[in-house]
Coordinates of C-alpha atoms and ligand atoms in Angstrom, one line a residue:
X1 CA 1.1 18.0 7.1
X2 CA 4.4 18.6 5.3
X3 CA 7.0 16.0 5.8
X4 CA 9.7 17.7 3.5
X5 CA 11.2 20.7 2.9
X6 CA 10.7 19.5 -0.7
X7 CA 8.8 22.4 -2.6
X8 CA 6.6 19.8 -5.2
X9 CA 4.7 22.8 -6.1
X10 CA 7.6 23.1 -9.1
X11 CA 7.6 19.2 -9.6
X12 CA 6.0 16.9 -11.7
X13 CA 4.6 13.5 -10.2
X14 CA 4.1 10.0 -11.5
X15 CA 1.8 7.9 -9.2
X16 CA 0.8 4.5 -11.0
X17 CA -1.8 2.6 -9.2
X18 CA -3.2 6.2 -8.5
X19 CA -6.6 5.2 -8.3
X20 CA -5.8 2.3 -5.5
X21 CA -6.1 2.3 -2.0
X22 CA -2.3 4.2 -1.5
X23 CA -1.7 5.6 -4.8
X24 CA -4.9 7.9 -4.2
X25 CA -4.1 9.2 -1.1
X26 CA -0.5 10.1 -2.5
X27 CA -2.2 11.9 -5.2
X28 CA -4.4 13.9 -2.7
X29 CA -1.4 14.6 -0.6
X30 CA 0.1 16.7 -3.5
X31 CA -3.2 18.1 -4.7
X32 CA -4.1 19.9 -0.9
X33 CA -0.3 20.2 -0.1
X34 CA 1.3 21.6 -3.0
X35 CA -2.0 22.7 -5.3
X36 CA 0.3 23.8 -8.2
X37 CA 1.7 20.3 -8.4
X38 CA 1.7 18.8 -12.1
X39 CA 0.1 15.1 -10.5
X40 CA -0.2 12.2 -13.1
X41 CA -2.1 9.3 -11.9
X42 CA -1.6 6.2 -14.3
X43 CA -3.9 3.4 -13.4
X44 CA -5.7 0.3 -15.4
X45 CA -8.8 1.1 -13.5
X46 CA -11.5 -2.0 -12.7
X47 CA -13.5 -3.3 -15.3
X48 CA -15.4 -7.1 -15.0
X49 CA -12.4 -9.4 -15.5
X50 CA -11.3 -11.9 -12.5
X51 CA -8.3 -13.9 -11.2
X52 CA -8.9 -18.1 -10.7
X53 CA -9.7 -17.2 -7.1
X54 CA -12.8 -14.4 -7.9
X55 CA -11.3 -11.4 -7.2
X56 CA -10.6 -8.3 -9.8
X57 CA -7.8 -8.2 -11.8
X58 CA -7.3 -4.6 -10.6
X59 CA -8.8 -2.7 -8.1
X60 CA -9.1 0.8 -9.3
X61 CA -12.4 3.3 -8.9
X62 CA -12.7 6.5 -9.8
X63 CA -14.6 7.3 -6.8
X64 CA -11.0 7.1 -5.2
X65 CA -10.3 9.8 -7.5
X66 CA -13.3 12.2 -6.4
X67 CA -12.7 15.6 -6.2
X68 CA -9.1 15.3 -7.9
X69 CA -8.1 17.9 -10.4
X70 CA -4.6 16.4 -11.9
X71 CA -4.3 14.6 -14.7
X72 CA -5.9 10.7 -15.3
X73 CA -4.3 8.1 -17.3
X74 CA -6.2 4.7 -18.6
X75 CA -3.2 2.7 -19.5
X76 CA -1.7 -0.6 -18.2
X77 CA 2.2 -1.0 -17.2
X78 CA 2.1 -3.9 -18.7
X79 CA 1.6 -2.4 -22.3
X80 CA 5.1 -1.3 -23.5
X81 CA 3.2 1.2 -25.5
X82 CA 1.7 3.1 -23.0
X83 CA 5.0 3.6 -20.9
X84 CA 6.5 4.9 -24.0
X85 CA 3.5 7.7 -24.2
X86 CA 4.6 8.3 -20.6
X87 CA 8.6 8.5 -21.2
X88 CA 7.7 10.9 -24.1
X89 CA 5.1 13.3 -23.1
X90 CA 6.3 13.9 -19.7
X91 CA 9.6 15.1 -17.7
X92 CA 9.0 13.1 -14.8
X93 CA 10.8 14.7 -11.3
X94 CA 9.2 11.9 -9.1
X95 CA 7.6 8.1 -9.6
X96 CA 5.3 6.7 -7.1
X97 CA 5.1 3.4 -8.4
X98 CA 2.2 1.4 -6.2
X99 CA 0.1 -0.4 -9.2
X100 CA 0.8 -4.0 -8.7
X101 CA -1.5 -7.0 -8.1
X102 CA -2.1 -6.1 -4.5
X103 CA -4.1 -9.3 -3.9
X104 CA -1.6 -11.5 -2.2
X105 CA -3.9 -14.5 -3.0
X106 CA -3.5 -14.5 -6.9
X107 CA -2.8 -18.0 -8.0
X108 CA -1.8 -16.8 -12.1
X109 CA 2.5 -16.6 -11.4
X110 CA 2.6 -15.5 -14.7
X111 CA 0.9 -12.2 -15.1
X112 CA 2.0 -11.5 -11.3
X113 CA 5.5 -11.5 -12.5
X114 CA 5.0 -9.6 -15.5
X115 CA 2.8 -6.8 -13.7
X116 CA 4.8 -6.5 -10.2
X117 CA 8.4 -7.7 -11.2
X118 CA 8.8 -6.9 -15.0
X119 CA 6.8 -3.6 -15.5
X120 CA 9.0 -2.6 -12.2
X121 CA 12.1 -2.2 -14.0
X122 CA 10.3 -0.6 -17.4
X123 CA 9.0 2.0 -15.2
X124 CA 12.5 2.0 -13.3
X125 CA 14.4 3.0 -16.7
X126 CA 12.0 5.9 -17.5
X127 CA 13.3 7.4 -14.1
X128 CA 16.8 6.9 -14.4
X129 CA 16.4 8.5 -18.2
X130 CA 14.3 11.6 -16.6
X131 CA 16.2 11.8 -13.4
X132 CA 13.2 11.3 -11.7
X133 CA 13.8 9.7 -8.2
X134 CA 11.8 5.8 -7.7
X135 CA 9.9 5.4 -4.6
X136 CA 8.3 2.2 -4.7
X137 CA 6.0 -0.3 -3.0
X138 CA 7.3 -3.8 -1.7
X139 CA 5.8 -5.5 1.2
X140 CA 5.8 -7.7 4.3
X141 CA 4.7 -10.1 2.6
X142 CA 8.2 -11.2 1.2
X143 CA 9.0 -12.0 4.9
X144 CA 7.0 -14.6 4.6
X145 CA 7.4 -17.9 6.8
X146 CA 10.8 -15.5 8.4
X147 CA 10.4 -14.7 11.7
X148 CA 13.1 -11.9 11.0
X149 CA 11.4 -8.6 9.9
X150 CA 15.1 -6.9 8.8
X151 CA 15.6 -6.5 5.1
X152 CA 17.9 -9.8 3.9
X153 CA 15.9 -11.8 6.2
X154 CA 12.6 -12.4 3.5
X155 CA 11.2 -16.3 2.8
X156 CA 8.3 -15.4 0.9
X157 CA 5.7 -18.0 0.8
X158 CA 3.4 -17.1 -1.9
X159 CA 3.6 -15.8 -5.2
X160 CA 2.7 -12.1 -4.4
X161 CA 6.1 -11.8 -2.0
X162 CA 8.2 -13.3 -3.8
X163 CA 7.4 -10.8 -6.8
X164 CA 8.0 -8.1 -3.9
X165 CA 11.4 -9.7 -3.1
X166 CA 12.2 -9.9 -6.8
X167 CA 11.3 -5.7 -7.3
X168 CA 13.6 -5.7 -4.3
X169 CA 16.4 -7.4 -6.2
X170 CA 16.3 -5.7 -8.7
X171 CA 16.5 -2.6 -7.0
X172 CA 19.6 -4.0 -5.4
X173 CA 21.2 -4.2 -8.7
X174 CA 20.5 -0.7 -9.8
X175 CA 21.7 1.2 -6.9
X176 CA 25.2 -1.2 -7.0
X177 CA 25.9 -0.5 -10.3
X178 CA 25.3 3.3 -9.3
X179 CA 22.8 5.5 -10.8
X180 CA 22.0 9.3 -10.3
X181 CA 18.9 8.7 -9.0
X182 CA 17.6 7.7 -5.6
X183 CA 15.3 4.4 -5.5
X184 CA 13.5 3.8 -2.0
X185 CA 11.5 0.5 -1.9
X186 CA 9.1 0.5 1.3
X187 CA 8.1 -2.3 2.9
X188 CA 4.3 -2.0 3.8
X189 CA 3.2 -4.0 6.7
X190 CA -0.9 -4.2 7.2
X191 CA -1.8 -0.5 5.9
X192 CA -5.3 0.5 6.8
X193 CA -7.4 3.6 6.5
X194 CA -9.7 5.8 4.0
X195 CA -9.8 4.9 0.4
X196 CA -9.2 1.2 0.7
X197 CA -12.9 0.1 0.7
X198 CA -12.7 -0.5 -2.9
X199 CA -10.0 -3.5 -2.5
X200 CA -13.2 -5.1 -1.9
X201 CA -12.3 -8.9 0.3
X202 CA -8.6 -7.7 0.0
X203 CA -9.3 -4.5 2.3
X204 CA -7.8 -4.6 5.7
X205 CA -10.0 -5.7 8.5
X206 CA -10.2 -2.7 10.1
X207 CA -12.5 -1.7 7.4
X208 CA -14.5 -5.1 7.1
X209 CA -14.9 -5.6 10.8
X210 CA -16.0 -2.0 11.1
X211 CA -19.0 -2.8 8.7
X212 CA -19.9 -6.1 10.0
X213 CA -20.0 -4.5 13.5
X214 CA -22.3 -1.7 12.8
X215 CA -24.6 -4.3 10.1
X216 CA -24.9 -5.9 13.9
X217 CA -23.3 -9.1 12.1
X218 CA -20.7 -11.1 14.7
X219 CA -17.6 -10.2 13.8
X220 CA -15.9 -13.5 12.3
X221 CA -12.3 -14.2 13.8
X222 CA -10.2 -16.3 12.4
X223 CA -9.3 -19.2 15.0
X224 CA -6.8 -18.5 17.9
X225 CA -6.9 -14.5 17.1
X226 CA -5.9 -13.3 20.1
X227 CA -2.6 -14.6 19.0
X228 CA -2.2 -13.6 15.5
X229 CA -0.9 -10.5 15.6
X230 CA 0.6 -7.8 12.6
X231 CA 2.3 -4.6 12.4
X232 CA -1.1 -2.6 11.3
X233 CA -0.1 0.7 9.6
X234 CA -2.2 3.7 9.4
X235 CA -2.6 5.6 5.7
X236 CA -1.0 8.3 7.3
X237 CA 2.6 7.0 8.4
X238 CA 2.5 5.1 4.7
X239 CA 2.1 8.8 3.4
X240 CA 5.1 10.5 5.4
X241 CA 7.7 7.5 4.8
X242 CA 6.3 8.2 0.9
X243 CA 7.0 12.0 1.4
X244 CA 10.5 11.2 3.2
X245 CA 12.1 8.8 1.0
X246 CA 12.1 11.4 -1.9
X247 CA 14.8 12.7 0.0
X248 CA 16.4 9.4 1.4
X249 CA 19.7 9.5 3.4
X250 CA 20.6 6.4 1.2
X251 CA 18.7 4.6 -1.3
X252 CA 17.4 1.4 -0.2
X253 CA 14.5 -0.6 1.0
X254 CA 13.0 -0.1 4.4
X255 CA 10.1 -0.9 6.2
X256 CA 7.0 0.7 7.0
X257 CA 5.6 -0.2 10.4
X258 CA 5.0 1.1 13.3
X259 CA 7.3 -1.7 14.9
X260 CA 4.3 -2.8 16.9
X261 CA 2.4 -6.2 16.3
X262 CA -1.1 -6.6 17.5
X263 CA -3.7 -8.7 17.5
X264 CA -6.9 -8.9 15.1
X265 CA -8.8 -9.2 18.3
X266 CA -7.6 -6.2 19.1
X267 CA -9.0 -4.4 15.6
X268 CA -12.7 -5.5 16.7
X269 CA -12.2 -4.4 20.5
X270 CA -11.2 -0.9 19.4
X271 CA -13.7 -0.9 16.8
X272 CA -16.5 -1.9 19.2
X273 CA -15.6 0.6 21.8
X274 CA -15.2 3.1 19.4
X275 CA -18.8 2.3 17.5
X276 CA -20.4 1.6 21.2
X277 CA -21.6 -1.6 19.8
X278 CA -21.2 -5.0 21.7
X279 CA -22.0 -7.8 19.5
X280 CA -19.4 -10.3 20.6
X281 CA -17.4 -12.4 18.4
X282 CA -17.4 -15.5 16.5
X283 CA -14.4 -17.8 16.0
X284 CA -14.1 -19.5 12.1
X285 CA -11.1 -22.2 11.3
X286 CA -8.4 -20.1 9.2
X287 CA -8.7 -21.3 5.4
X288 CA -5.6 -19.8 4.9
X289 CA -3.0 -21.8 7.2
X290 CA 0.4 -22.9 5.0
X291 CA 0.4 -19.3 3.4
X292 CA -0.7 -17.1 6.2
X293 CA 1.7 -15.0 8.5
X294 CA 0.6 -15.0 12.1
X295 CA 3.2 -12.6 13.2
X296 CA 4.6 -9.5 11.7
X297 CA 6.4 -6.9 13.3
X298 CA 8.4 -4.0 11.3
X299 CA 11.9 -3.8 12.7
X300 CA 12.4 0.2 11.9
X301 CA 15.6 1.1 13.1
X302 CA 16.9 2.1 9.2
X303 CA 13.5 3.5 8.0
X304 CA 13.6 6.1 11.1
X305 CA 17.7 6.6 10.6
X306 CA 17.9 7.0 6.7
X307 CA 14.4 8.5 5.7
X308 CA 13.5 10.3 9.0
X309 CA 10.6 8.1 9.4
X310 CA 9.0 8.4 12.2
X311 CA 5.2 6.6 13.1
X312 CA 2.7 8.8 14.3
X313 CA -0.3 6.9 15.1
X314 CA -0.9 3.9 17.4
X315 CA -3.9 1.4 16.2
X316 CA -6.0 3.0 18.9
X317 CA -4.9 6.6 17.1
X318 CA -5.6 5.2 13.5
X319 CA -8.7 3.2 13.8
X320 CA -10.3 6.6 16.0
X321 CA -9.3 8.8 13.3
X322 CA -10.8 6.6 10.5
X323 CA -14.2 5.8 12.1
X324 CA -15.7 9.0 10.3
X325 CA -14.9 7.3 7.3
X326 CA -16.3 4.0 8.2
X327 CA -19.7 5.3 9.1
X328 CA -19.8 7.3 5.7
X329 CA -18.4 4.2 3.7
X330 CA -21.3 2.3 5.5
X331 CA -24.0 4.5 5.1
X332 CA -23.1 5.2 0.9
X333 CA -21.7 1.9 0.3
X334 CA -22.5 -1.0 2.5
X335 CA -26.2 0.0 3.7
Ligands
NAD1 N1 -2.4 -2.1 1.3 C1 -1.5 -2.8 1.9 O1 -1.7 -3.2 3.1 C2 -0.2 -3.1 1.2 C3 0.8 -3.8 1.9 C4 2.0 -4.1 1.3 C5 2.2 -3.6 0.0 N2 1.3 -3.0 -0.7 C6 1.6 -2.6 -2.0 O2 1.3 -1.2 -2.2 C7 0.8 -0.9 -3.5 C8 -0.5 -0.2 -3.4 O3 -1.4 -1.1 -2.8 P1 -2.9 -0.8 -2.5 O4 -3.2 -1.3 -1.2 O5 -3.1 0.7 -2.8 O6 -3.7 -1.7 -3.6 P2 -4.7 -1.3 -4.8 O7 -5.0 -2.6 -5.4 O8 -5.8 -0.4 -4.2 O9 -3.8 -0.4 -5.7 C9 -3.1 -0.9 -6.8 C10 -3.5 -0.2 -8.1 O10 -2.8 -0.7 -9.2 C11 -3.7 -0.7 -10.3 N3 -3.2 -1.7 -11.2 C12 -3.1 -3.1 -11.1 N4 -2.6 -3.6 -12.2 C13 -2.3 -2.6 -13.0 C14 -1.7 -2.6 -14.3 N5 -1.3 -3.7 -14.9 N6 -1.4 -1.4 -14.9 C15 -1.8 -0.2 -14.2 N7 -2.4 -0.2 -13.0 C16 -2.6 -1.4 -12.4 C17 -5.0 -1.1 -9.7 O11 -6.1 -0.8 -10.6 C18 -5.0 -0.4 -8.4 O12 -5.7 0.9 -8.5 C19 0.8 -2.2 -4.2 O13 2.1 -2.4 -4.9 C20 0.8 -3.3 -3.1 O14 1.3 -4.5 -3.5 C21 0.1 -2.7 -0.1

């Protein structure tokens, strides 16, 4: 579906983190929208090294990348060399910027500042000196402990939002000062949907759930779930508010919701009627507690009035549409 009147087919496109969960949608997007697209993915790809708490230092697979024909870039955002390469070789018209250290549970402040916060604003300069326009990812994360979901409202309670709510400051400073470009930062809430399942433990639950429901495992619930409830996003609506803020009414940061909160109970009742499998569910104390949110709800009214967002799919609409996908993931991945 075309969300723009935008023809890309001319343009050329920047997505870093393009071999991620988002950044590889975006990149499919263009290539079956606009084929004649000039689509750069820039990405530091996975390789063995971990974070203090296990996980990946970045989640990138090729297999995300299956079946793409642009162009593929090893490089890190971090290395000031390698965004030099990209200032000079390229005439950028557009940046998706979604590489970051998505796992909201890295403990190391110092390389999440340098990846999320500081390679932010080196990427920001090569658009201003292209005259490329910015669309980037920040998150709901950097609302935090707030029980406000409306941009100047963020309390970020773990490193991960507040590098989001310093990428937002930032931005703040850019578009005061006035530049020719326009920079959209977007707010993810909960984003679920194909291409995530190599996020491993960070995936959403949709995903995990879906497997351990059709592994015939309990599904494992986190304590009082019925009442933890988040502003789950389908891929989809995170591609159209991409697509839309390249031609923003006003630059800015907005969030991407669908402005409805539910629960995580609800995830494994829709997957459970959707699979036909009952296998009940099983309650575990939340590890987490001190640097969890328990509610999240996008407050939209600027997303839908400055970008022309508009959500399309309801968690019953989203999870329906990605069961395919789960039963494919399952049977090549999981099994
Ligand atoms: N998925 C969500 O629910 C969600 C919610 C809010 C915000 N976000 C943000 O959206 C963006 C995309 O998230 P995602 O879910 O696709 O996560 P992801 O981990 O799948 O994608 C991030 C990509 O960035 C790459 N990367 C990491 N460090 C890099 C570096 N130093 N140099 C180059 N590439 C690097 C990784 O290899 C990975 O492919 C991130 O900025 C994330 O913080 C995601």
């Amino acid at each position: 579906m075309k969300y723009t009147d935008i023809d890309f087919n001319t343009k050329t496109i920047l997505i870093t983190g393009g071999a991620g969960f988002i950044g590889s949608n975006l990149a499919f997007y263009f290539q079956n929208n606009y084929p004649q697209s000039n689509i750069i993915v820039f990405d530091k790809f996975r390789s063995d090294d971990t974070f203090s708490n296990g996980a990946l230092k970045s989640f990138g697979h090729y297999k995300n990348l299956l079946g793409f024909s642009g162009t593929v870039i090893s490089g890190d955002i971090n290395d000031k060399i390698d965004l030099k390469e990209l200032e000079i070789n390229y005439k950028f018209d557009y940046i998706f910027h979604e590489a970051a250290i998505s796992d909201t549970t890295v403990q190391e402040q110092d390389v999440m500042m340098k990846t999320n916060v500081n390679a932010y604003e080196d990427l920001l300069k090569i658009a201003i000196k292209h005259n490329a326009n910015m669309i980037y990812a920040s998150s709901a994360a950097t609302y935090g402990d707030s029980d406000r979901f409306e941009v100047g409202y963020e309390q970020p309670n773990n490193a991960y939002g507040f590098s989001k709510v310093m990428m937002d400051n930032i931005t703040a400073k850019y578009i005061k000062q006035g530049i020719n470009i326009s920079i959209v930062g977007l707010k993810y809430f909960n984003v679920y949907g194909q291409r995530e399942f190599f996020k491993n433990k960070t995936a959403s639950m949709v995903v995990q759930f879906g497997h351990q429901i059709l592994k015939g495992i309990t599904p494992k619930l986190f304590e009082g779930s019925d009442k933890i409830v988040r502003d789950f996003i389908y891929i989809e609506d995170i591609i159209q508010a991409n697509i839309k803020a390249c031609n923003p009414k006003k630059s800015g940061i907005y969030n991407v919701g669908t402005g409805k909160a539910r629960s995580f109970e609800d995830i494994v009742n829709i997957l459970q009627h959707e699979l036909k499998i009952d296998n009940g569910k099983e309650y575990i104390p939340n590890p987490f507690i001190g640097s969890y949110q328990f509610f999240t709800q996008a407050v939209i009214d600027t997303t839908k009035e400055n970008l022309g967002y508009e959500p399309r799919f309801t968690m019953e609409e989203g999870i329906q549409a990605y069961i395919p996908e789960i039963k494919r993931l399952f049977e090549s991945e999981v099994k």
